[in-house]
Every structure is written in structure tokens, then in C-alpha cells.
PDB file of C-alpha atoms and ligand atoms in Angstrom:
ATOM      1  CA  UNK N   1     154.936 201.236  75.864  1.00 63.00           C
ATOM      2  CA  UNK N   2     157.035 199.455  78.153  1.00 64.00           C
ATOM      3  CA  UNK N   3     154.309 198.246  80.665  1.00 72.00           C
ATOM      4  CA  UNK N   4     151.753 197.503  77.584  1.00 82.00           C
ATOM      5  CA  UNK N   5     154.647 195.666  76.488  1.00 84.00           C
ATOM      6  CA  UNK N   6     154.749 193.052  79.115  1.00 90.00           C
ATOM      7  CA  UNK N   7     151.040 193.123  80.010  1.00 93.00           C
ATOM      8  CA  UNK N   8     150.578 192.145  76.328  1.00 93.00           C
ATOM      9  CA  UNK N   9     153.040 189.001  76.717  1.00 94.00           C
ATOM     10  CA  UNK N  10     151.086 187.754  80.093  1.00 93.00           C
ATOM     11  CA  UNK N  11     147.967 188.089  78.578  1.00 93.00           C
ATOM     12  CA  UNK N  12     149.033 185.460  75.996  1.00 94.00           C
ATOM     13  CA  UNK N  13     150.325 182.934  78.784  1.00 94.00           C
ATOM     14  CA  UNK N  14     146.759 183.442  80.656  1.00 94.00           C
ATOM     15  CA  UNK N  15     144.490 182.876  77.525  1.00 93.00           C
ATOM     16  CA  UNK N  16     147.050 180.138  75.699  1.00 93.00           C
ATOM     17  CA  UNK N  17     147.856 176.820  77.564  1.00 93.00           C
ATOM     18  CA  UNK N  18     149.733 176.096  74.553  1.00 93.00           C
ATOM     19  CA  UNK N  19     152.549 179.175  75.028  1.00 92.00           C
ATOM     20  CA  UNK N  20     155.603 177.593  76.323  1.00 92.00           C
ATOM     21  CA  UNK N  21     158.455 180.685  77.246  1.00 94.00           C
ATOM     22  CA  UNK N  22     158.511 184.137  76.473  1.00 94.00           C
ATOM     23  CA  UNK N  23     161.050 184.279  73.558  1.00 95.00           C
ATOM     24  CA  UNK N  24     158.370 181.829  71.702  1.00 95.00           C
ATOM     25  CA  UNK N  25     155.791 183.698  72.320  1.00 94.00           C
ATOM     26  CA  UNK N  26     157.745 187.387  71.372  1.00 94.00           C
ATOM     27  CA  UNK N  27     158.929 185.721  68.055  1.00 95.00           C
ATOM     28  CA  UNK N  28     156.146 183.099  66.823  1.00 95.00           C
ATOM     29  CA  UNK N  29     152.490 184.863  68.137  1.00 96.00           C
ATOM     30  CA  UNK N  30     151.397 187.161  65.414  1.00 96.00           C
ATOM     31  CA  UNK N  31     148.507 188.401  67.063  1.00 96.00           C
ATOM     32  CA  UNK N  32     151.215 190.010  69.574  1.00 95.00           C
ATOM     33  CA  UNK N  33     153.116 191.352  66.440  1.00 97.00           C
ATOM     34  CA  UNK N  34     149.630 192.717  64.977  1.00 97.00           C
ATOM     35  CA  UNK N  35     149.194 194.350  68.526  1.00 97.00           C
ATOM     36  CA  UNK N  36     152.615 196.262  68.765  1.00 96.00           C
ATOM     37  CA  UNK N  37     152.460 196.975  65.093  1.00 97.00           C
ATOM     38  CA  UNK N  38     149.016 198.765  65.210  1.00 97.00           C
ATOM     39  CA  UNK N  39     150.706 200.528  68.721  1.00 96.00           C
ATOM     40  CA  UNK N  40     153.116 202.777  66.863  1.00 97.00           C
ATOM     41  CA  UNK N  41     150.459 202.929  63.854  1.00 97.00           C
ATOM     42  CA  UNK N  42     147.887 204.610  65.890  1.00 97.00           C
ATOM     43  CA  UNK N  43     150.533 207.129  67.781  1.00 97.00           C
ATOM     44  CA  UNK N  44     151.006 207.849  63.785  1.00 97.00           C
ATOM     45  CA  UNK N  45     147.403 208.483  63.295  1.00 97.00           C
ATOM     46  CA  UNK N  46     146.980 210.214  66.439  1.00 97.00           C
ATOM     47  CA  UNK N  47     149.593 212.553  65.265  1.00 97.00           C
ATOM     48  CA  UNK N  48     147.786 212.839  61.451  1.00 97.00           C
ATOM     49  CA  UNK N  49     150.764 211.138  59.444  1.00 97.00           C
ATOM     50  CA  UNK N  50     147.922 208.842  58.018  1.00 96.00           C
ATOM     51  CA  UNK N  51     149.242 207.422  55.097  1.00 97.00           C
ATOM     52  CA  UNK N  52     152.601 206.495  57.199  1.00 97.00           C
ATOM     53  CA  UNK N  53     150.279 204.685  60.022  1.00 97.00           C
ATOM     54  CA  UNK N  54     148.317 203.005  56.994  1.00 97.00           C
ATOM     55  CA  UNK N  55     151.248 201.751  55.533  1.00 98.00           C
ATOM     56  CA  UNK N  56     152.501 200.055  58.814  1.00 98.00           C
ATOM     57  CA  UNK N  57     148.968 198.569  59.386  1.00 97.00           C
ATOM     58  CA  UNK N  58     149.429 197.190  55.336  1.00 97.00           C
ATOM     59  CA  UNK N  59     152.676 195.522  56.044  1.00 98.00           C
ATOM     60  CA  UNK N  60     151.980 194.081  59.587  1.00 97.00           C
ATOM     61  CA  UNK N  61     148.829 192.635  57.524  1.00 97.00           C
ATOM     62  CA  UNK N  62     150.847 191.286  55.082  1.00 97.00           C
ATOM     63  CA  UNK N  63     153.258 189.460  58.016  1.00 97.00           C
ATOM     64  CA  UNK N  64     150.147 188.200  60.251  1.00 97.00           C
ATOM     65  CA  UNK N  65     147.107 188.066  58.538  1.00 97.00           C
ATOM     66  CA  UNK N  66     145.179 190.428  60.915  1.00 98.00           C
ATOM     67  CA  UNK N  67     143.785 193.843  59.690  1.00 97.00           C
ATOM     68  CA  UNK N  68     143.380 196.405  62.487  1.00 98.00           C
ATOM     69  CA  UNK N  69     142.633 200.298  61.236  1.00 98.00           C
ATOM     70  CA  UNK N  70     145.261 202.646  62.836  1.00 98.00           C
ATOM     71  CA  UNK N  71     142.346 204.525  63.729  1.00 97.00           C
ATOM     72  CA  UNK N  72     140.998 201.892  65.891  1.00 97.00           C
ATOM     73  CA  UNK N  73     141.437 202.262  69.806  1.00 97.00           C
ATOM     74  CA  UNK N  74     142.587 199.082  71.617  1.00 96.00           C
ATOM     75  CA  UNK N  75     142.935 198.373  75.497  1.00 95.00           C
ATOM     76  CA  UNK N  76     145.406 196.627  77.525  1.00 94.00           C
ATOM     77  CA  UNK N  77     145.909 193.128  77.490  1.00 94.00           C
ATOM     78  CA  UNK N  78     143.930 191.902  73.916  1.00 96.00           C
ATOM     79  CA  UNK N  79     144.583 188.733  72.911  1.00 96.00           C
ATOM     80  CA  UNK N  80     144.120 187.744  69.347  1.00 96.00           C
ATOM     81  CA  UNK N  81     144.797 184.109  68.647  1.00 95.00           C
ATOM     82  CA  UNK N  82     145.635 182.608  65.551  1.00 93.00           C
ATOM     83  CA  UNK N  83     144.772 185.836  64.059  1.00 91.00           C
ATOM     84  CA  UNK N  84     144.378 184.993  60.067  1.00 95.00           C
ATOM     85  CA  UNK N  85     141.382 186.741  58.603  1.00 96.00           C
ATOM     86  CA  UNK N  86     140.467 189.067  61.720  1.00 97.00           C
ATOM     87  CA  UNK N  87     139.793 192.580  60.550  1.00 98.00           C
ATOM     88  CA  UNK N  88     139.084 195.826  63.031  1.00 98.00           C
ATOM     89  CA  UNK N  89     137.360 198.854  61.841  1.00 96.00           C
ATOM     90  CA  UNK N  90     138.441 202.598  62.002  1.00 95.00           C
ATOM     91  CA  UNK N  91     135.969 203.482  64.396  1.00 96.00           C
ATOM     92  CA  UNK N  92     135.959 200.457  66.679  1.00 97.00           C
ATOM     93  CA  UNK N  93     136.849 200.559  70.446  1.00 97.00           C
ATOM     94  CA  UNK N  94     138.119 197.888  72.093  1.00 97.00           C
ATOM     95  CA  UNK N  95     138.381 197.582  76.036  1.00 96.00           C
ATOM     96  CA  UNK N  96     140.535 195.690  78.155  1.00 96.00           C
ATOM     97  CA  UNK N  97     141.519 191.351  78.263  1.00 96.00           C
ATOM     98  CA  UNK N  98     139.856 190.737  75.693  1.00 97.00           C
ATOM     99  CA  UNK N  99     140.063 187.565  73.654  1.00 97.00           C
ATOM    100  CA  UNK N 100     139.567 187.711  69.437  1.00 97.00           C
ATOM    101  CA  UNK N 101     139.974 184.351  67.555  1.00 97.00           C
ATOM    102  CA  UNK N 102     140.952 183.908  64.067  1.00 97.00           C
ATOM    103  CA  UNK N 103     138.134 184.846  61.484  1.00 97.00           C
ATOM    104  CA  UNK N 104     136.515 187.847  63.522  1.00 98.00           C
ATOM    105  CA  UNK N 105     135.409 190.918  61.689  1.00 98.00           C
ATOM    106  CA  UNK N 106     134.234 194.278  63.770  1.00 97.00           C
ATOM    107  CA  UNK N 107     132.986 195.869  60.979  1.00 96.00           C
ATOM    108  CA  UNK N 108     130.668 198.259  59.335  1.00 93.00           C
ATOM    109  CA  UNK N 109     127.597 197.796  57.765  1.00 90.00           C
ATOM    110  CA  UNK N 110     128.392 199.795  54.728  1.00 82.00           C
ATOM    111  CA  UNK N 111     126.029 202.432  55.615  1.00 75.00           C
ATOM    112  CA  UNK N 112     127.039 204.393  58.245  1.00 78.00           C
ATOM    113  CA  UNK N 113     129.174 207.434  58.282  1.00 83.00           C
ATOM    114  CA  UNK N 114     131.195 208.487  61.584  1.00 91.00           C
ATOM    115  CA  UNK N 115     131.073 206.598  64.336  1.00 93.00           C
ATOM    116  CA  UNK N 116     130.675 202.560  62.217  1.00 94.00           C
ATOM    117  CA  UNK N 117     132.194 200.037  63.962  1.00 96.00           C
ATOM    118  CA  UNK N 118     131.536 198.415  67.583  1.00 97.00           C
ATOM    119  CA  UNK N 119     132.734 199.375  70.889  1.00 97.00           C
ATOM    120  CA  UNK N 120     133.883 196.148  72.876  1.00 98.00           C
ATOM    121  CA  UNK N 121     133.611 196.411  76.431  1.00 97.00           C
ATOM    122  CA  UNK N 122     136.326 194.754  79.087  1.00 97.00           C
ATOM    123  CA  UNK N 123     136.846 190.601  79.317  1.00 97.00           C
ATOM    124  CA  UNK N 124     134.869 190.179  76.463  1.00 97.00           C
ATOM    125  CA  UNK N 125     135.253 186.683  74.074  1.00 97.00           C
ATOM    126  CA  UNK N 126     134.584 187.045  70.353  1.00 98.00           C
ATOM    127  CA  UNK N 127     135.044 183.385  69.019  1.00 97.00           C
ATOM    128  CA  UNK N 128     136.152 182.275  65.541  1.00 97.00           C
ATOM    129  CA  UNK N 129     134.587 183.461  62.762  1.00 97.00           C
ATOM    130  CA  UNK N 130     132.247 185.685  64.802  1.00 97.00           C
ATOM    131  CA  UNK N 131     130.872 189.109  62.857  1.00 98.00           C
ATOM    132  CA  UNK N 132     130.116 192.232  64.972  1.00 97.00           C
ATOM    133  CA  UNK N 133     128.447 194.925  62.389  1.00 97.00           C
ATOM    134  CA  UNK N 134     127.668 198.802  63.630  1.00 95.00           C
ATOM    135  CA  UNK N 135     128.002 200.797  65.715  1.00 95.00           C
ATOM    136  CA  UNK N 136     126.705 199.724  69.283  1.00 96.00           C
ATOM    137  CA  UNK N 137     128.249 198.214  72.084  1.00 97.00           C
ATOM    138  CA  UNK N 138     128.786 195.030  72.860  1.00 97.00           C
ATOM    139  CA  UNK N 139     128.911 194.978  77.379  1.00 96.00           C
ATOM    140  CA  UNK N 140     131.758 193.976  80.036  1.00 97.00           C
ATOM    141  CA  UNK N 141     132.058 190.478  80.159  1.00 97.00           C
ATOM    142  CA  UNK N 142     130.570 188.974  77.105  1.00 97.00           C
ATOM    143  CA  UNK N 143     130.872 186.086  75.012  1.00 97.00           C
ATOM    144  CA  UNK N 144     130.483 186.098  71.433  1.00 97.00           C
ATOM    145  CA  UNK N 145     129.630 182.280  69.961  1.00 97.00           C
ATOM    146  CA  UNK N 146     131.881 181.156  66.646  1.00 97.00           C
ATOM    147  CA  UNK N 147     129.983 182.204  63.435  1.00 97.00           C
ATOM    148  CA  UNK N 148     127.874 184.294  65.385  1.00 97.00           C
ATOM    149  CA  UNK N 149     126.710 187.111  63.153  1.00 97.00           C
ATOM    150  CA  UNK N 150     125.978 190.353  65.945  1.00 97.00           C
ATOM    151  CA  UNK N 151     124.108 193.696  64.517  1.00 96.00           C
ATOM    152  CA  UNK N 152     122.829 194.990  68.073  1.00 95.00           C
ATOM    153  CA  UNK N 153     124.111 196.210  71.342  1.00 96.00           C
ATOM    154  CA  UNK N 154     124.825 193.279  73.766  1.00 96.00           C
ATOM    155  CA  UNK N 155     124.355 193.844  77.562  1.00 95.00           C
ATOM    156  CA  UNK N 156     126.918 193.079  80.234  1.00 96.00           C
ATOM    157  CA  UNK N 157     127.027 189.466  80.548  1.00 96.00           C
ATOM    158  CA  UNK N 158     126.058 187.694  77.824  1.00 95.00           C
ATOM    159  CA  UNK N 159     126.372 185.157  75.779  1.00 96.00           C
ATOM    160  CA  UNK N 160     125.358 185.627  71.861  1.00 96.00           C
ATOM    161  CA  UNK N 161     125.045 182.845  69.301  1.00 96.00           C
ATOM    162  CA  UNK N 162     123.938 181.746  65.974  1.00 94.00           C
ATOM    163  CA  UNK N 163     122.781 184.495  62.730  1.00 95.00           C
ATOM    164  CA  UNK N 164     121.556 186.794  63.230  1.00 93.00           C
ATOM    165  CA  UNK N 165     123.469 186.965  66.850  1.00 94.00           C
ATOM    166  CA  UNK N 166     120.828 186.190  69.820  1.00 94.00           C
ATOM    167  CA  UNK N 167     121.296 186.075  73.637  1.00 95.00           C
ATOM    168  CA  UNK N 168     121.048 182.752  75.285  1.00 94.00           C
ATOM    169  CA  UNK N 169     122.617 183.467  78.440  1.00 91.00           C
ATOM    170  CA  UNK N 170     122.912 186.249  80.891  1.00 92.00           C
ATOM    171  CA  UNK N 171     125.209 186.358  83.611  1.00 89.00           C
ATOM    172  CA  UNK N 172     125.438 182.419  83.344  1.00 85.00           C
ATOM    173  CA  UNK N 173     121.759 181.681  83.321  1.00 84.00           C
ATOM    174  CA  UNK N 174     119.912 180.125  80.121  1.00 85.00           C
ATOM    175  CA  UNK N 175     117.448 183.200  78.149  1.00 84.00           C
ATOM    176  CA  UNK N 176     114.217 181.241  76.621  1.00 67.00           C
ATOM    177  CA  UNK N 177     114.876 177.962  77.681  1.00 55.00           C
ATOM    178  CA  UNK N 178     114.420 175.575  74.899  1.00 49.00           C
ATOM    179  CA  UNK N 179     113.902 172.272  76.820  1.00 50.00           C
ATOM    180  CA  UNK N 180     111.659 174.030  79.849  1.00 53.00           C
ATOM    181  CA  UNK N 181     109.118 170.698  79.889  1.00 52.00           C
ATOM    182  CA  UNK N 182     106.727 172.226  81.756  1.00 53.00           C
ATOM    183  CA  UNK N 183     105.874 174.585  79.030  1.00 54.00           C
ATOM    184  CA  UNK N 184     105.636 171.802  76.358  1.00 54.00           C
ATOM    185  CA  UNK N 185     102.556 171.967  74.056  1.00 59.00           C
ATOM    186  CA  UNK N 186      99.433 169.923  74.937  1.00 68.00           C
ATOM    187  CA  UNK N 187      98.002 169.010  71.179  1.00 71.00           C
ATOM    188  CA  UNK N 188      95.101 167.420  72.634  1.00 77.00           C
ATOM    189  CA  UNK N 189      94.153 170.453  74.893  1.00 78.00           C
ATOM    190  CA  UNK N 190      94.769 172.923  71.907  1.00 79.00           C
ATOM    191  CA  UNK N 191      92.205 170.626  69.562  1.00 85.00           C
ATOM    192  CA  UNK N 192      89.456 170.665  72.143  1.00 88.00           C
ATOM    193  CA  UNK N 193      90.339 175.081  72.525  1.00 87.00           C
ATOM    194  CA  UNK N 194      90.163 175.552  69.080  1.00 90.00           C
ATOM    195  CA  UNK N 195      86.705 173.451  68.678  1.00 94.00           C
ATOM    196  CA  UNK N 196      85.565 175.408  71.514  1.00 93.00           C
ATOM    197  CA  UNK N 197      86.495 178.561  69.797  1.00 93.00           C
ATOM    198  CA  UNK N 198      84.708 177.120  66.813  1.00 94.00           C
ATOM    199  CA  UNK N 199      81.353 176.292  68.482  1.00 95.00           C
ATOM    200  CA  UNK N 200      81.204 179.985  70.201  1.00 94.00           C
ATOM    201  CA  UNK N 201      81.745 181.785  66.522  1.00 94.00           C
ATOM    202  CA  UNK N 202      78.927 179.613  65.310  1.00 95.00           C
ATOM    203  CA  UNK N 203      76.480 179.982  68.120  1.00 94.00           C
ATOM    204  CA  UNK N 204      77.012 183.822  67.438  1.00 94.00           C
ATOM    205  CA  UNK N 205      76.897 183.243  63.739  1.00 93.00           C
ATOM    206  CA  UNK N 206      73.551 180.986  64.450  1.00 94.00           C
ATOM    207  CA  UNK N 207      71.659 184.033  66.926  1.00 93.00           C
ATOM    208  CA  UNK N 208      72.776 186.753  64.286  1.00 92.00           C
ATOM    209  CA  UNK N 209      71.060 184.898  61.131  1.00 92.00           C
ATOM    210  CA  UNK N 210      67.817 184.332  63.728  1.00 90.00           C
ATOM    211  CA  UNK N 211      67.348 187.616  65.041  1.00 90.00           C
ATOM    212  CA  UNK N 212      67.655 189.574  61.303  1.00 89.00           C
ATOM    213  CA  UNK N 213      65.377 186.618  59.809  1.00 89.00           C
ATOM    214  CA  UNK N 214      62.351 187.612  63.015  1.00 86.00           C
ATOM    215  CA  UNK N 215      62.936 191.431  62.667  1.00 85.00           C
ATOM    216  CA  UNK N 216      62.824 190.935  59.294  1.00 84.00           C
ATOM    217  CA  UNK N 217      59.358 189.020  59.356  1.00 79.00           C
ATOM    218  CA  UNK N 218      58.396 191.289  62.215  1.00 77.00           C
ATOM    219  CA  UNK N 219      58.299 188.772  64.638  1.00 68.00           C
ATOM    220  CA  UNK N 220      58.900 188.968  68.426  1.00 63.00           C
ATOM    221  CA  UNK N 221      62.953 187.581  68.862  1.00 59.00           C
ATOM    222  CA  UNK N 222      63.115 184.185  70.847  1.00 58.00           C
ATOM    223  CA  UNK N 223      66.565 183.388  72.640  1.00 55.00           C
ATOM    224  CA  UNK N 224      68.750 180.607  71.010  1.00 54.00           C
ATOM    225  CA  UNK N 225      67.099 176.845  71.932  1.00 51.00           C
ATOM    226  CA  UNK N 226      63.818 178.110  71.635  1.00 48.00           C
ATOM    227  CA  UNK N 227      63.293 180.395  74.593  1.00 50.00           C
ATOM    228  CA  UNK N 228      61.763 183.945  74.313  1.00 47.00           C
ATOM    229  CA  UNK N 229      63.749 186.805  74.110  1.00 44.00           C
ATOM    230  CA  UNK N 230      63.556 189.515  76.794  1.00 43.00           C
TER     231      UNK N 230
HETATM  232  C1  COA V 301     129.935 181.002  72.930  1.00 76.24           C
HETATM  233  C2  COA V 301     131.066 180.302  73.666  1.00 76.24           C
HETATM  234  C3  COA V 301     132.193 181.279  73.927  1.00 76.24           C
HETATM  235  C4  COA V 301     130.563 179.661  74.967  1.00 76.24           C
HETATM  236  O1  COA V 301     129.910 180.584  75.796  1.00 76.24           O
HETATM  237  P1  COA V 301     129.107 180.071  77.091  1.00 76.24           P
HETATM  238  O2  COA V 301     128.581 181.280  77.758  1.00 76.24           O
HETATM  239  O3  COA V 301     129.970 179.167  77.889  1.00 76.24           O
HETATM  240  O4  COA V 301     127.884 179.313  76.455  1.00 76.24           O
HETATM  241  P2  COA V 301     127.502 177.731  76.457  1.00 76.24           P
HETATM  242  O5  COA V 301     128.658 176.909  76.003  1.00 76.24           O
HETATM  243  O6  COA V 301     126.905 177.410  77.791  1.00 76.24           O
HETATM  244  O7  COA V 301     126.374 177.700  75.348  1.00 76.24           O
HETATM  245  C5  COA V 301     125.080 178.274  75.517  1.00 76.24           C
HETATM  246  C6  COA V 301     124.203 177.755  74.403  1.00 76.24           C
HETATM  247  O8  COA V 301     124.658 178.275  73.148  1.00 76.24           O
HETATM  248  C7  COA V 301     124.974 177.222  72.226  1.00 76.24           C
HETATM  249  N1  COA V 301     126.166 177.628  71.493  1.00 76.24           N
HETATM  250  C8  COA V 301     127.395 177.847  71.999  1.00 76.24           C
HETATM  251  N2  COA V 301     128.228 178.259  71.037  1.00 76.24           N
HETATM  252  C9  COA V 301     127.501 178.309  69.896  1.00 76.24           C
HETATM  253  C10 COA V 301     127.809 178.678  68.558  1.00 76.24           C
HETATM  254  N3  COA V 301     129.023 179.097  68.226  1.00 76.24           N
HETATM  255  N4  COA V 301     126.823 178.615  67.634  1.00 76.24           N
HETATM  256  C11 COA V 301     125.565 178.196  67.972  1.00 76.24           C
HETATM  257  N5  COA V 301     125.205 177.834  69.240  1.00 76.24           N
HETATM  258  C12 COA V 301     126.178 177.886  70.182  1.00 76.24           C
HETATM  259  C13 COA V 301     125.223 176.018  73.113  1.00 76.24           C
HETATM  260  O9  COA V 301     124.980 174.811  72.419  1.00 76.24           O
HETATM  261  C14 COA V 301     124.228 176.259  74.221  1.00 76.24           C
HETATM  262  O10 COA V 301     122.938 175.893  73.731  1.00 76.24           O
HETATM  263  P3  COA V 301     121.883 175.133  74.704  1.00 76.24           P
HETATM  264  O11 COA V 301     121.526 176.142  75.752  1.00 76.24           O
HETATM  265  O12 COA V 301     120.750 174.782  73.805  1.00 76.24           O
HETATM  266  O13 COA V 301     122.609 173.942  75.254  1.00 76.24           O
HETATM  267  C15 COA V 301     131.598 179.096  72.898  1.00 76.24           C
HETATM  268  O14 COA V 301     130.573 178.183  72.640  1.00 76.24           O
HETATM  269  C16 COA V 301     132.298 179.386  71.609  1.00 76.24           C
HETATM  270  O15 COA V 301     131.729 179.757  70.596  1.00 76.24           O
HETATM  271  N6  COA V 301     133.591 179.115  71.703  1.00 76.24           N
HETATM  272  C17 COA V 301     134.419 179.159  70.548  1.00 76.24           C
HETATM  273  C18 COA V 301     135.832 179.495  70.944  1.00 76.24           C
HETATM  274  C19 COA V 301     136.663 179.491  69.706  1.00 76.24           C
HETATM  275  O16 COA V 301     136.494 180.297  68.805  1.00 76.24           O
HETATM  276  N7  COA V 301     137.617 178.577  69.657  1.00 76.24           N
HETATM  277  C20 COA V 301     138.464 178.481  68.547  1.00 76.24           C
HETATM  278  C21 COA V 301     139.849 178.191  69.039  1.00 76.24           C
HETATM  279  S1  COA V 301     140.884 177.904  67.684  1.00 76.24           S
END
């Protein structure tokens, strides 16, 4: 407890240039009190005294604004800034340094049963207001854009964004480049494909509607233009 203790306070000076000394930071950071609060709640709930672990997580919700299940399993070293409005689920796993922002849910969907809620891996970001719904995992060294809405595994490395949550980056390179001008449209070259397109269905529409009107009159078939058929 000791250890986690400390490890806890350094991980606030190395995510927050705004943390000044260490008593501010033990008495004013209420994502650290949310931290050591859920702790000893989940050595309660480890130890089945459930409604005693749920009634710690209620009052260090009251105090800070930040909902973590005593169920849930946390790493070393998480960092929850601001902290008002971020709620953890029962089932989620979170690994180590990583970085939650006000606003975050890892939630449910509201269908599953068991296993519900995400499992975070290590140095991941999950920015403010971000959503991370079911049960897959989100992979080591990830970042999760504000407002991002997230319903499906992430791989190591990325970066998710927008609703619903899609990759744009992996390991620092750009997924489905939006601005890639060598793959711009050419509207003139499309018109002149699609009247080519156009001319071939009618040709074929054209030797169809000849050859049924000669078999029909009995007549040996002549190729399109005049020609004679084979
Ligand atoms: C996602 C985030 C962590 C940055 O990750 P990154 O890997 O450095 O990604 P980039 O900044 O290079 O952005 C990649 C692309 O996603 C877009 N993007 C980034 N964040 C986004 C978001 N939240 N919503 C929509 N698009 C976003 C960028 O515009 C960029 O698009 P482009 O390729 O068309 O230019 C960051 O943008 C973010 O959301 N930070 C918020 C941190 C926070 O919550 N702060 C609150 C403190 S109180």
C-alpha cells in the first residue's frame, strides 16, 4: 500500500505540470483520493464484505465526483484528472500509467452479463468525455480522442476519435489519409468511364434486339455494323 502510495503521488507530478508540492497534491487532487478510496474498497470486495466496499465507493463519490466499482481492478500509477463525472465499471481492468480525464465512462452496454466493461491496457490516454462500452480491450499505448464514443477492441498503438470511435493513427502514422492528393477524384475521367460504360451496355443491348429479331424472321445473323455473322 505503501509503495502504490507514492507511485500514485509521482504519477500526478509526471502527467500534471500544474502540481506544485506533495502536500497539495495529497490534500487537493481528488482523483488521488478516488484512487486510495477504491484501494481499501476493493481489498473489501476481494474479501466479500460487498455492501461495506460499496458504501466506501458511495461516499468517496460523493467527496470527488468519480465513480469507480469496488469490483473494478486498477494498476499502478492511474492518473485521473479533474475527475467529475468519470465512472468505472465492475468488470473493467485497468493496466498501468494510465491517464483518465474528467467525463470518461468505461461502461457497459446494458446487455451483457459477466465479463461488461473494458480492459485498458498499460500507458493508455482516455481524454475528456471519452465513452469506452463492452467488453474488449482497448491495447498498450493508446490514445483515446475527447468525446470519442469506443464499442470495439483497439490495437496497441492507436489513436481513436470521433462517434462511433475510429482509428486514425497507428503507432504515430495517419490510417486513411484524408488529404492523400494523389488519390483525389478526377470528375472529368469518371464522366468519360461512365459514358463508356454506357455505350458498351447499349451496343450489347443493340446485338441482343438484332439477333432475336433475324432468328426470329429466320434469317442468317449479320455482326453489328453490317458485317455477316460467323
Ligand atoms: C486524441 C488525442 C489524445 C491526441 O492523440 P494523437 O495521437 O496525438 O492524435 P493527433 O492529435 O495527431 O490527431 C489525429 C487526428 O485526429 C483528430 N482528432 C484528435 N482528437 C480528436 C477528437 N477528440 N475528436 C475528433 N478528432 C480528433 C485530429 O484532428 C487529427 O486529424 P487529422 O489527421 O485530420 O489532422 C487528443 O487529441 C485529445 O483528444 N486530447 C484531449 C486531452 C484532454 O482530454 N484534455 C482535457 C484536459 S482538461
Amino acid at each position: 500500500m505503501g509503495s502504490h502510495f507514492k507511485s500514485d503521488i509521482r504519477a500526478v507530478f509526471e502527467n500534471d505540470p500544474a502540481a506544485r508540492s506533495v502536500f497539495e497534491v495529497v490534500f487537493t487532487y481528488s482523483g488521488l483520493h478516488a484512487i486510495w478510496a477504491h484501494r481499501i474498497a476493493h481489498a473489501l470486495f476481494r474479501k466479500r464484505w460487498f455492501t461495506l466496499a460499496r458504501m466506501i465507493a458511495q461516499v468517496s463519490r460523493f467527496f470527488t465526483g468519480i465513480e469507480i466499482h469496488p469490483g473494478a481492478r486498477i494498476g499502478s500509477r492511474l492518473f485521473i484528472d479533474h475527475g467529475m463525472g468519470v465512472v468505472i465499471g465492475e468488470t473493467c481492468e485497468i493496466g498501468d500509467d494510465v491517464v483518465i480525464y474528467q467525463g470518461v465512462t468505461l461502461g457497459g452496454t446494458g446487455k451483457e452479463k459477466g465479463k461488461r466493461h473494458p480492459t485498458i491496457g498499460n500507458n493508455v490516454v482516455i481524454a475528456s468525455g471519452a465513452k469506452v462500452l463492452g467488453s474488449f480491450r482497448v491495447g498498450d499505448n493508446c490514445n483515446i480522442g475527447a468525446n470519442s464514443v469506443v464499442l470495439r477492441p483497439v490495437p496497441d498503438g492507436s489513436t481513436v476519435v470521433g462517434i462511433p470511435g475510429r482509428i486514425v493513427k497507428t503507432n504515430g502514422q495517419r490510417v486513411g489519409d484524408r488529404l492523400d492528393h494523389t488519390k483525389l477524384p478526377d470528375p472529368i475521367i469518371e464522366m468519360f468511364r461512365t459514358m463508356q460504360r454506357e455505350i458498351d451496355a447499349l451496343k450489347a443491348e443493340l446485338e441482343r434486339t438484332r439477333r432475336a429479331a433475324e432468328s426470329a424472321d429466320g434469317r442468317q445473323p449479320v455482326g453489328y455494323g453490317g458485317e455477316k455473322g460467323q
